[in-house]
Amino acid sequence: MAAPAAGRRRRGVLGVLQGRRIGLGVSGGIAAYKAVELCSRLRRLGADVQVAMTRNACRLVTPLTFRAISGNPVITGMFREPRRWSVEHVEFARWAELIAVVPATANLIGKVASGIADDFLTTAIMAAKCRVLFAPSMNEAMYENPIVRANISRLKVHGYEFIEPEEGRLACGEFGRGRLPDTGEIVQRIVSILTVGGGRRDLEGVRVVVTAGPTREPIDPVRFLSNPSSGKMGFVVAEEAAERGAHVVLVSGPVSLPPPPGVRLVGVTTAREMYDAVMSELDSCDVLVKTAAVSDYRPESVSGRKIKKSDAPLTLRLVPNPDILREAGKRKGSRILVGFAAETENLVENASAKLREKNLDLIVVNDVSREGAGFGGDTNAAKIVDAAGAVIEVPLTTKRMLARLLLDKVAELLSAKGRSAGRPAGR
Ligand code: PMT
């Protein structure tokens, strides 16, 4: 175990990464030597760095070098001794707040993209729930190879992050794109990931209203009509938007989730309460994301007393609730409106019809009949459809990642509308 980084710190100076836990994966590219300098800079900023090297990386730089620089024993394989943790690949993945793979070879990227976990580093990446940043470095022809490009795109869809290689003289003597960026640039990226909101502040000052959870439509004082929405999807959209600099109001039906930090929570119960809350926020928002599963109908009358059980059938007459999103669509102005659609068939077709009918910019359609998607869990699989009919397919991933990809698209639309962050939507 490393001595605490602070122990070697200059008097009274704490680095910006003080105590942050970084897994540094080193794969077998010639730029592996630059990872030594990176490790040293991260340590000087106060980070606890645990290095994991592939077999080929060990042929280019000795583990002893990384051991001396990081102050930790270096992980060089699944079964090496002594170990820092007993089930090391899982513990390493849990421990790290960020795994940075520097350099990332075409082979390593290809393996992760194909779900191959045949050594310590690939297995740990597979087990990781933290952010993973790849810094590819290779010959330009390799970097431009369509297979490598496709692997990188595939990993990006799953939320893995990349720092682009630079143009310059390559180890093979050629000139081109493929050189590992300056370690200062990689450090900056790591600092921004681990400090402010994952580094992206592309929604700075944008006013976002998110709705989440179910609504409850009372039948009598102890019974109601509702649905299984847990609020998780809406809460992560709100959290991600706040981390990216937005001012977020979260209008939520009854759920048992703590409010995300920095978000103003407005609690509601019925669809009509949600309608009132959204309408009173609409004038002062730039983006509305309607993740809530709103009850389409409510009982026409609510009994003031508990309805007594009897053997006779009970008929409830239901009346439609206001469609909040459709109303927002009528008052759209230059706001960005995003709907969610819970569908079980003809996903894109049905969602596109809702997008047109409600005057939306984007709709996220999830197949709620699919295992791991839709209500309740931490994962979702969806298609993000825009007004021009373009579809982004998001395979099964975390709700957080879906939120991130959705907000990437929202940020893109805001900048296409020429609206700089923080400037109110023109009405
Ligand atoms: O909360 P979780 O457990 O994480 O689950 C997430 C989710 C499955 C609820 C979410 O991903 C989702 O799909 N939300 C939308 C569900 C839904 O109500 O779909 P819809 O097709 O009925 O409605 C389409 C859109 O119109 C939605 O944006 C909805 O908020 C909106 N609407 C619907 C009815 C109504 N009266 N007013 C509305 O604004």
mmCIF file with all atom_site columns, C-alpha atoms and ligand atoms in Angstrom, residues 211 213 228-233 290-296 321-325 339-343 354 358 366 368 374-377 380 399, ligand 1:
data_model
loop_
_atom_site.group_PDB
_atom_site.id
_atom_site.type_symbol
_atom_site.label_atom_id
_atom_site.label_alt_id
_atom_site.label_comp_id
_atom_site.label_asym_id
_atom_site.label_entity_id
_atom_site.label_seq_id
_atom_site.pdbx_PDB_ins_code
_atom_site.Cartn_x
_atom_site.Cartn_y
_atom_site.Cartn_z
_atom_site.occupancy
_atom_site.B_iso_or_equiv
_atom_site.pdbx_formal_charge
_atom_site.auth_seq_id
_atom_site.auth_comp_id
_atom_site.auth_asym_id
_atom_site.auth_atom_id
_atom_site.pdbx_PDB_model_num
ATOM   1  C CA  . THR A 1 211 ? -40.257 15.360 -14.602 1.00 0.00 ? 211 THR A CA  1
ATOM   2  C CA  . GLY A 1 213 ? -41.735 9.120  -11.354 1.00 0.00 ? 213 GLY A CA  1
ATOM   3  C CA  . PRO A 1 228 ? -44.373 1.124  -11.459 1.00 0.00 ? 228 PRO A CA  1
ATOM   4  C CA  . SER A 1 229 ? -42.147 4.122  -12.301 1.00 0.00 ? 229 SER A CA  1
ATOM   5  C CA  . SER A 1 230 ? -39.406 4.412  -9.670  1.00 0.00 ? 230 SER A CA  1
ATOM   6  C CA  . GLY A 1 231 ? -38.248 7.876  -10.764 1.00 0.00 ? 231 GLY A CA  1
ATOM   7  C CA  . LYS A 1 232 ? -34.704 6.580  -11.418 1.00 0.00 ? 232 LYS A CA  1
ATOM   8  C CA  . MET A 1 233 ? -34.596 7.612  -15.067 1.00 0.00 ? 233 MET A CA  1
ATOM   9  C CA  . LYS A 1 290 ? -40.617 14.679 -19.506 1.00 0.00 ? 290 LYS A CA  1
ATOM   10 C CA  . THR A 1 291 ? -39.491 11.363 -18.116 1.00 0.00 ? 291 THR A CA  1
ATOM   11 C CA  . ALA A 1 292 ? -42.489 10.933 -15.812 1.00 0.00 ? 292 ALA A CA  1
ATOM   12 C CA  . ALA A 1 293 ? -45.000 8.177  -16.406 1.00 0.00 ? 293 ALA A CA  1
ATOM   13 C CA  . VAL A 1 294 ? -48.168 10.241 -16.117 1.00 0.00 ? 294 VAL A CA  1
ATOM   14 C CA  . SER A 1 295 ? -51.489 8.488  -15.573 1.00 0.00 ? 295 SER A CA  1
ATOM   15 C CA  . ASP A 1 296 ? -53.539 9.085  -18.691 1.00 0.00 ? 296 ASP A CA  1
ATOM   16 C CA  . ASN A 1 321 ? -55.958 13.691 -17.475 1.00 0.00 ? 321 ASN A CA  1
ATOM   17 C CA  . PRO A 1 322 ? -54.488 16.730 -19.199 1.00 0.00 ? 322 PRO A CA  1
ATOM   18 C CA  . ASP A 1 323 ? -51.595 15.840 -21.489 1.00 0.00 ? 323 ASP A CA  1
ATOM   19 C CA  . ILE A 1 324 ? -48.829 17.971 -19.989 1.00 0.00 ? 324 ILE A CA  1
ATOM   20 C CA  . LEU A 1 325 ? -46.364 17.531 -22.802 1.00 0.00 ? 325 LEU A CA  1
ATOM   21 C CA  . GLY A 1 339 ? -40.506 13.293 -24.322 1.00 0.00 ? 339 GLY A CA  1
ATOM   22 C CA  . PHE A 1 340 ? -40.069 9.716  -23.226 1.00 0.00 ? 340 PHE A CA  1
ATOM   23 C CA  . ALA A 1 341 ? -42.238 6.943  -24.592 1.00 0.00 ? 341 ALA A CA  1
ATOM   24 C CA  . ALA A 1 342 ? -42.875 3.621  -22.959 1.00 0.00 ? 342 ALA A CA  1
ATOM   25 C CA  . GLU A 1 343 ? -43.688 1.236  -25.806 1.00 0.00 ? 343 GLU A CA  1
ATOM   26 C CA  . LYS A 1 354 ? -45.928 11.148 -30.363 1.00 0.00 ? 354 LYS A CA  1
ATOM   27 C CA  . LYS A 1 358 ? -46.693 16.842 -29.139 1.00 0.00 ? 358 LYS A CA  1
ATOM   28 C CA  . ASN A 1 366 ? -37.804 2.469  -24.341 1.00 0.00 ? 366 ASN A CA  1
ATOM   29 C CA  . VAL A 1 368 ? -40.680 -1.606 -21.534 1.00 0.00 ? 368 VAL A CA  1
ATOM   30 C CA  . GLY A 1 374 ? -37.895 0.642  -18.693 1.00 0.00 ? 374 GLY A CA  1
ATOM   31 C CA  . PHE A 1 375 ? -39.456 0.685  -15.235 1.00 0.00 ? 375 PHE A CA  1
ATOM   32 C CA  . GLY A 1 376 ? -37.642 0.172  -11.967 1.00 0.00 ? 376 GLY A CA  1
ATOM   33 C CA  . GLY A 1 377 ? -34.063 -0.999 -12.581 1.00 0.00 ? 377 GLY A CA  1
ATOM   34 C CA  . ASN A 1 380 ? -32.374 0.898  -19.869 1.00 0.00 ? 380 ASN A CA  1
ATOM   35 C CA  . LYS A 1 399 ? -29.848 4.874  -16.971 1.00 0.00 ? 399 LYS A CA  1
HETATM 36 O O1  . PMT B 2 .   ? -38.965 5.824  -13.421 1.00 0.00 ? 1   PMT B O1  1
HETATM 37 P P1  . PMT B 2 .   ? -38.232 4.577  -13.884 1.00 0.00 ? 1   PMT B P1  1
HETATM 38 O O2  . PMT B 2 .   ? -38.589 3.381  -13.031 1.00 0.00 ? 1   PMT B O2  1
HETATM 39 O O3  . PMT B 2 .   ? -36.751 4.800  -13.993 1.00 0.00 ? 1   PMT B O3  1
HETATM 40 O O4  . PMT B 2 .   ? -38.787 4.204  -15.341 1.00 0.00 ? 1   PMT B O4  1
HETATM 41 C C1  . PMT B 2 .   ? -38.506 5.032  -16.427 1.00 0.00 ? 1   PMT B C1  1
HETATM 42 C C2  . PMT B 2 .   ? -39.703 5.145  -17.396 1.00 0.00 ? 1   PMT B C2  1
HETATM 43 C C3  . PMT B 2 .   ? -39.987 3.776  -17.999 1.00 0.00 ? 1   PMT B C3  1
HETATM 44 C C4  . PMT B 2 .   ? -40.948 5.631  -16.661 1.00 0.00 ? 1   PMT B C4  1
HETATM 45 C C5  . PMT B 2 .   ? -39.290 6.175  -18.477 1.00 0.00 ? 1   PMT B C5  1
HETATM 46 O O5  . PMT B 2 .   ? -38.139 5.703  -19.147 1.00 0.00 ? 1   PMT B O5  1
HETATM 47 C C6  . PMT B 2 .   ? -40.391 6.404  -19.496 1.00 0.00 ? 1   PMT B C6  1
HETATM 48 O O6  . PMT B 2 .   ? -40.538 5.696  -20.468 1.00 0.00 ? 1   PMT B O6  1
HETATM 49 N N1  . PMT B 2 .   ? -41.212 7.466  -19.261 1.00 0.00 ? 1   PMT B N1  1
HETATM 50 C C7  . PMT B 2 .   ? -42.370 7.828  -20.084 1.00 0.00 ? 1   PMT B C7  1
HETATM 51 C C8  . PMT B 2 .   ? -43.493 6.890  -19.808 1.00 0.00 ? 1   PMT B C8  1
HETATM 52 C C9  . PMT B 2 .   ? -44.763 7.347  -20.478 1.00 0.00 ? 1   PMT B C9  1
HETATM 53 O O7  . PMT B 2 .   ? -45.625 7.877  -19.809 1.00 0.00 ? 1   PMT B O7  1
HETATM 54 O O8  . PMT B 2 .   ? -44.816 7.209  -21.758 1.00 0.00 ? 1   PMT B O8  1
HETATM 55 P P2  . PMT B 2 .   ? -46.106 7.674  -22.645 1.00 0.00 ? 1   PMT B P2  1
HETATM 56 O O9  . PMT B 2 .   ? -45.820 7.078  -23.945 1.00 0.00 ? 1   PMT B O9  1
HETATM 57 O O10 . PMT B 2 .   ? -47.364 7.308  -21.951 1.00 0.00 ? 1   PMT B O10 1
HETATM 58 O O11 . PMT B 2 .   ? -46.030 9.261  -22.680 1.00 0.00 ? 1   PMT B O11 1
HETATM 59 C C10 . PMT B 2 .   ? -45.277 9.956  -23.673 1.00 0.00 ? 1   PMT B C10 1
HETATM 60 C C11 . PMT B 2 .   ? -44.782 11.281 -23.113 1.00 0.00 ? 1   PMT B C11 1
HETATM 61 O O12 . PMT B 2 .   ? -45.888 12.135 -22.802 1.00 0.00 ? 1   PMT B O12 1
HETATM 62 C C12 . PMT B 2 .   ? -43.982 11.153 -21.834 1.00 0.00 ? 1   PMT B C12 1
HETATM 63 O O13 . PMT B 2 .   ? -42.902 12.050 -21.917 1.00 0.00 ? 1   PMT B O13 1
HETATM 64 C C13 . PMT B 2 .   ? -44.956 11.560 -20.744 1.00 0.00 ? 1   PMT B C13 1
HETATM 65 O O14 . PMT B 2 .   ? -44.291 12.171 -19.632 1.00 0.00 ? 1   PMT B O14 1
HETATM 66 C C14 . PMT B 2 .   ? -45.837 12.558 -21.467 1.00 0.00 ? 1   PMT B C14 1
HETATM 67 N N2  . PMT B 2 .   ? -47.219 12.609 -20.936 1.00 0.00 ? 1   PMT B N2  1
HETATM 68 C C15 . PMT B 2 .   ? -48.009 11.499 -21.016 1.00 0.00 ? 1   PMT B C15 1
HETATM 69 C C16 . PMT B 2 .   ? -49.310 11.593 -20.544 1.00 0.00 ? 1   PMT B C16 1
HETATM 70 C C17 . PMT B 2 .   ? -49.770 12.815 -19.981 1.00 0.00 ? 1   PMT B C17 1
HETATM 71 N N3  . PMT B 2 .   ? -51.015 12.914 -19.504 1.00 0.00 ? 1   PMT B N3  1
HETATM 72 N N4  . PMT B 2 .   ? -48.958 13.868 -19.915 1.00 0.00 ? 1   PMT B N4  1
HETATM 73 C C18 . PMT B 2 .   ? -47.689 13.799 -20.383 1.00 0.00 ? 1   PMT B C18 1
HETATM 74 O O15 . PMT B 2 .   ? -46.939 14.778 -20.333 1.00 0.00 ? 1   PMT B O15 1
#
